[in-house]
XYZ file of C-alpha atoms in Angstrom:
341
model
C 0.000 0.000 0.000
C 1.311 3.443 -0.940
C 1.398 6.036 1.870
C 1.118 9.645 0.743
C 1.147 12.885 2.686
C -2.627 12.841 2.254
C -2.974 9.517 4.081
C -0.540 9.693 6.977
C -3.107 9.525 9.779
C -5.897 6.933 9.842
C -9.222 7.745 11.470
C -9.891 5.999 14.774
C -13.385 4.970 15.826
C -14.451 6.371 19.185
C -14.614 3.674 21.846
C -17.291 3.815 24.529
C -15.283 3.579 27.770
C -15.030 5.265 31.163
C -13.107 8.525 30.635
C -13.111 12.259 31.217
C -14.549 14.833 28.816
C -11.058 15.973 27.787
C -10.069 12.373 27.053
C -13.161 12.094 24.861
C -12.334 15.296 22.931
C -8.769 14.024 22.495
C -10.195 10.860 20.919
C -12.493 12.913 18.693
C -9.448 14.475 17.003
C -9.227 11.278 14.917
C -12.869 11.256 13.799
C -14.477 13.402 11.086
C -16.800 16.305 10.408
C -17.793 18.709 13.204
C -16.862 16.215 15.936
C -13.230 16.555 14.881
C -13.591 20.342 14.581
C -14.947 20.493 18.135
C -11.897 18.554 19.350
C -9.576 20.822 17.360
C -11.141 23.897 18.987
C -10.169 22.524 22.417
C -6.580 22.060 21.224
C -6.309 25.530 19.668
C -7.751 27.179 22.808
C -5.407 25.146 25.033
C -2.394 26.229 22.965
C -3.578 29.837 23.055
C -3.717 29.755 26.846
C -0.201 28.334 27.054
C 1.268 30.883 24.619
C 2.442 33.604 26.993
C 2.019 37.139 25.721
C -1.221 36.387 23.873
C -4.245 38.581 24.550
C -7.496 36.625 24.090
C -10.664 38.369 22.884
C -14.080 36.713 23.032
C -17.109 37.753 20.980
C -20.461 36.697 22.435
C -23.637 36.857 20.356
C -26.922 34.968 20.322
C -29.162 34.475 23.363
C -26.476 32.645 25.326
C -27.405 33.919 28.794
C -31.111 33.018 28.570
C -30.027 29.625 27.209
C -28.000 28.873 30.346
C -24.429 29.738 29.267
C -23.992 32.563 31.808
C -21.815 30.665 34.285
C -19.682 29.240 31.481
C -18.729 32.791 30.444
C -18.280 33.764 34.094
C -15.897 30.794 34.525
C -13.807 31.998 31.573
C -13.508 35.437 33.168
C -12.707 34.213 36.681
C -10.083 31.776 35.403
C -8.549 34.292 32.972
C -9.209 32.119 29.938
C -10.222 35.299 28.112
C -8.822 38.823 28.534
C -11.589 40.867 26.930
C -15.283 40.222 26.280
C -17.215 41.838 23.430
C -20.915 41.086 23.728
C -24.306 41.962 22.404
C -26.193 44.240 24.753
C -28.894 41.592 25.110
C -26.593 39.047 26.760
C -25.383 41.602 29.296
C -28.947 42.789 29.962
C -30.023 39.202 30.662
C -26.967 38.807 32.907
C -28.041 41.882 34.906
C -31.586 40.487 35.043
C -30.434 37.257 36.682
C -27.969 39.094 38.939
C -30.958 41.010 40.322
C -32.570 37.722 41.323
C -34.946 37.446 38.353
C -35.213 34.325 36.227
C -35.549 32.739 32.830
C -37.695 29.609 32.683
C -37.683 26.273 30.866
C -40.410 26.578 28.242
C -41.369 25.052 24.904
C -41.031 26.182 21.304
C -44.487 24.637 20.746
C -46.241 27.035 23.124
C -49.134 29.192 21.914
C -47.577 32.656 21.576
C -50.900 34.500 21.706
C -51.607 32.760 25.003
C -48.112 33.617 26.273
C -48.677 37.264 25.358
C -51.902 37.254 27.344
C -49.968 36.106 30.411
C -47.155 38.646 29.903
C -44.605 35.966 29.018
C -41.887 36.472 26.390
C -40.487 33.485 24.472
C -36.890 32.984 23.343
C -37.349 29.748 21.359
C -37.897 27.323 24.284
C -37.037 29.723 27.131
C -39.651 31.905 28.842
C -39.392 35.141 30.852
C -41.832 37.679 32.254
C -42.073 40.930 30.293
C -42.943 42.804 33.482
C -39.721 41.610 35.116
C -37.727 42.639 32.044
C -39.216 46.097 32.433
C -38.187 46.129 36.080
C -34.603 45.557 34.897
C -35.022 48.337 32.297
C -35.973 50.699 35.130
C -33.080 49.477 37.277
C -30.705 50.578 34.510
C -32.582 53.872 34.097
C -32.289 54.553 37.837
C -28.609 53.596 37.807
C -28.089 56.192 35.062
C -29.120 58.967 37.481
C -25.742 58.596 39.218
C -23.967 59.491 35.970
C -26.075 62.279 34.505
C -24.177 64.395 31.983
C -21.250 61.970 31.692
C -19.761 60.421 28.561
C -18.376 56.889 28.652
C -17.176 54.192 26.339
C -19.334 51.087 26.708
C -16.379 49.498 28.538
C -16.375 52.276 31.125
C -20.153 52.182 31.529
C -20.345 48.389 31.921
C -17.492 48.479 34.439
C -19.525 50.948 36.533
C -22.638 48.799 36.171
C -20.646 45.686 37.161
C -19.359 47.539 40.219
C -22.929 48.493 41.182
C -24.138 44.894 40.883
C -21.149 43.456 42.776
C -21.709 45.936 45.637
C -25.312 44.792 45.923
C -23.887 41.437 47.011
C -24.589 39.459 43.828
C -21.263 38.573 42.234
C -22.784 35.595 40.377
C -22.718 37.660 37.216
C -20.656 38.096 34.056
C -20.184 41.830 34.489
C -19.667 41.674 38.267
C -16.966 39.025 37.717
C -15.460 41.149 34.939
C -15.320 44.132 37.308
C -13.725 42.098 40.107
C -11.188 40.491 37.735
C -10.416 43.668 35.743
C -11.619 42.160 32.448
C -12.921 44.798 29.997
C -16.387 44.258 28.532
C -17.366 46.113 25.357
C -20.878 46.371 23.894
C -20.356 47.981 20.475
C -24.110 48.089 19.669
C -25.317 48.936 23.160
C -28.374 50.879 21.957
C -29.652 47.708 20.244
C -30.693 46.091 23.524
C -32.730 46.583 26.663
C -29.732 48.416 28.139
C -30.386 50.968 25.408
C -34.061 50.936 26.369
C -33.147 51.634 29.993
C -30.944 54.566 28.987
C -33.729 55.874 26.736
C -36.127 55.800 29.713
C -33.530 57.800 31.640
C -33.168 60.323 28.800
C -36.931 60.849 28.592
C -36.744 61.698 32.311
C -34.008 64.284 31.841
C -31.016 62.023 32.599
C -28.485 62.013 29.790
C -25.548 59.629 29.456
C -23.574 59.534 26.234
C -22.170 56.121 25.277
C -19.286 56.976 22.965
C -19.062 54.042 20.567
C -16.161 55.561 18.608
C -14.220 55.590 21.880
C -14.970 51.848 22.009
C -13.241 51.377 18.643
C -10.219 53.348 19.823
C -9.937 51.550 23.173
C -10.133 47.992 21.875
C -7.771 48.797 18.995
C -5.234 50.135 21.502
C -5.453 46.789 23.306
C -4.467 45.037 20.078
C -1.707 47.561 19.361
C -0.234 46.992 22.836
C -0.316 43.185 22.511
C 2.491 41.067 21.091
C -0.027 38.450 19.889
C -3.800 38.163 19.843
C -6.291 35.309 19.744
C -10.024 35.428 19.120
C -12.956 33.207 20.124
C -16.356 33.847 18.601
C -19.626 32.469 19.893
C -21.841 33.128 16.895
C -20.876 36.149 14.831
C -22.633 39.447 14.256
C -21.413 42.770 15.606
C -19.122 41.304 18.325
C -17.205 39.283 15.712
C -16.630 42.168 13.318
C -15.858 44.615 16.135
C -12.950 42.399 17.190
C -11.949 41.510 13.616
C -11.667 45.126 12.500
C -9.129 46.026 15.204
C -6.400 44.620 12.954
C -7.506 46.875 10.091
C -7.737 49.976 12.298
C -4.331 49.279 13.873
C -2.809 48.872 10.414
C -4.326 52.163 9.206
C -2.859 53.843 12.304
C 0.614 52.714 11.228
C 1.093 49.676 13.454
C 2.794 46.566 12.097
C 0.085 43.961 12.666
C -0.291 40.662 10.846
C -3.767 39.601 11.957
C -5.045 37.585 14.918
C -2.777 34.567 15.419
C -5.326 32.203 16.972
C -8.970 32.000 15.930
C -11.913 29.826 17.020
C -15.577 30.182 16.111
C -18.683 28.253 17.098
C -21.432 29.132 14.640
C -24.595 27.727 13.111
C -24.347 30.046 10.088
C -23.051 29.047 6.663
C -20.438 30.893 4.572
C -22.237 30.650 1.242
C -24.863 33.267 2.189
C -22.125 35.921 2.300
C -22.817 37.028 5.870
C -20.100 37.760 8.409
C -21.433 35.302 10.991
C -20.736 32.364 8.694
C -17.753 33.662 6.746
C -14.577 31.620 7.048
C -11.328 32.648 8.674
C -9.691 32.016 5.294
C -11.809 34.852 3.896
C -10.722 37.034 6.810
C -7.076 36.502 5.804
C -7.803 38.506 2.627
C -8.719 41.485 4.822
C -5.665 41.169 7.065
C -7.916 40.377 10.022
C -6.577 36.848 10.557
C -2.870 36.016 10.211
C -1.884 33.884 7.217
C -0.323 31.260 9.499
C -2.989 31.498 12.220
C -4.014 28.420 14.170
C -7.690 28.540 13.312
C -10.768 26.342 13.500
C -14.460 26.952 12.896
C -17.034 24.569 14.323
C -20.457 24.612 12.676
C -22.505 23.758 15.739
C -25.073 25.103 18.187
C -22.948 26.968 20.730
C -25.129 25.708 23.602
C -23.814 22.228 22.745
C -20.202 23.242 22.101
C -19.479 25.566 25.017
C -20.220 23.217 27.945
C -18.182 20.424 26.336
C -15.233 22.574 25.280
C -14.971 24.480 28.562
C -15.235 21.315 30.664
C -12.437 19.789 28.566
C -10.299 22.905 29.042
C -11.075 22.902 32.768
C -9.567 19.430 32.975
C -6.599 20.214 30.741
C -5.529 23.628 32.049
C -6.510 23.475 35.712
C -2.861 23.313 36.828
C -1.531 25.767 34.248
C -0.849 29.254 35.600
C -1.103 31.762 32.791
C 0.715 35.093 32.636
C -2.330 37.352 32.581
C -2.229 40.531 30.481
C -3.524 43.510 32.469
C -4.603 46.699 30.705
C -4.760 50.097 32.339
C -6.333 53.015 30.508
C -4.580 56.351 30.904
C -5.111 59.857 29.547
C -2.506 59.135 26.861
C -3.777 55.713 25.839
C -3.207 52.309 27.403
C -0.550 50.461 29.396
C -0.091 46.674 29.292
C 1.667 44.650 31.963
C 1.647 41.001 33.074
């Protein structure tokens, strides 16, 4: 039998035996399709964590908090497996909602939506929540805004203040409270497109005005990239958080910095590339823009993120529990940003 470069490594059927999750994902590296891609994402993330000097950015889209992924993201923050979170406003709103003691509920996608509306219940596929309680959280944000009337903040600065408020109320079981306590920046580049934006609109109608400076967001996160020797990215879904992180390489290049693109890249997405949308577009396509390095260690897993995240993070928990990472710490100054480890 002739052995070519194409046929060096045989596939290996997965055996059903007693083993850990990380041992299972190791075995899945020799299977095919998205099972292998899931295993490869664990390996790329593990290597990223062990590569000192790498700043790791995470983009979070989709209704991940209502779907039960809140503590997974919180674990990543508390264990410094990411260094910056870029999220939709909705995920952070739902995080605040639960931090205030309010709930999402196990529902059904087969429910009668007219009947739900009559009971004041909102549906997120098969998750339920009370509209009245959402409005209570809207008003919490509007009341919080009173403390900052007339101020202008980047979304990072505003969310840090909101995380501080929530942590001081005694509920640190929260993404943004954990981010505040662990000095992890959280950006929401489309903050107005969420119930946080609704809360701030309520405040504005009542004479309280806070300006969220989204161009300052672009400048701040780009300075993080410019200060970093290497960068890695992890995308849950796509959308605005993905592009907001991707474009930092372009902005840094325009500003005269010698950047080659993100050097590690992982994405968990249910979108397809052939529709031309950013959420499904490949990292190979991103190389043409200079957003991803030509030699980047990259893997995209076409999967529901609510399946991928618990498996991948449990595997990483087992693999990296003893590894102490040199954590990049960013401090914003009047002149820009300082990075130290």
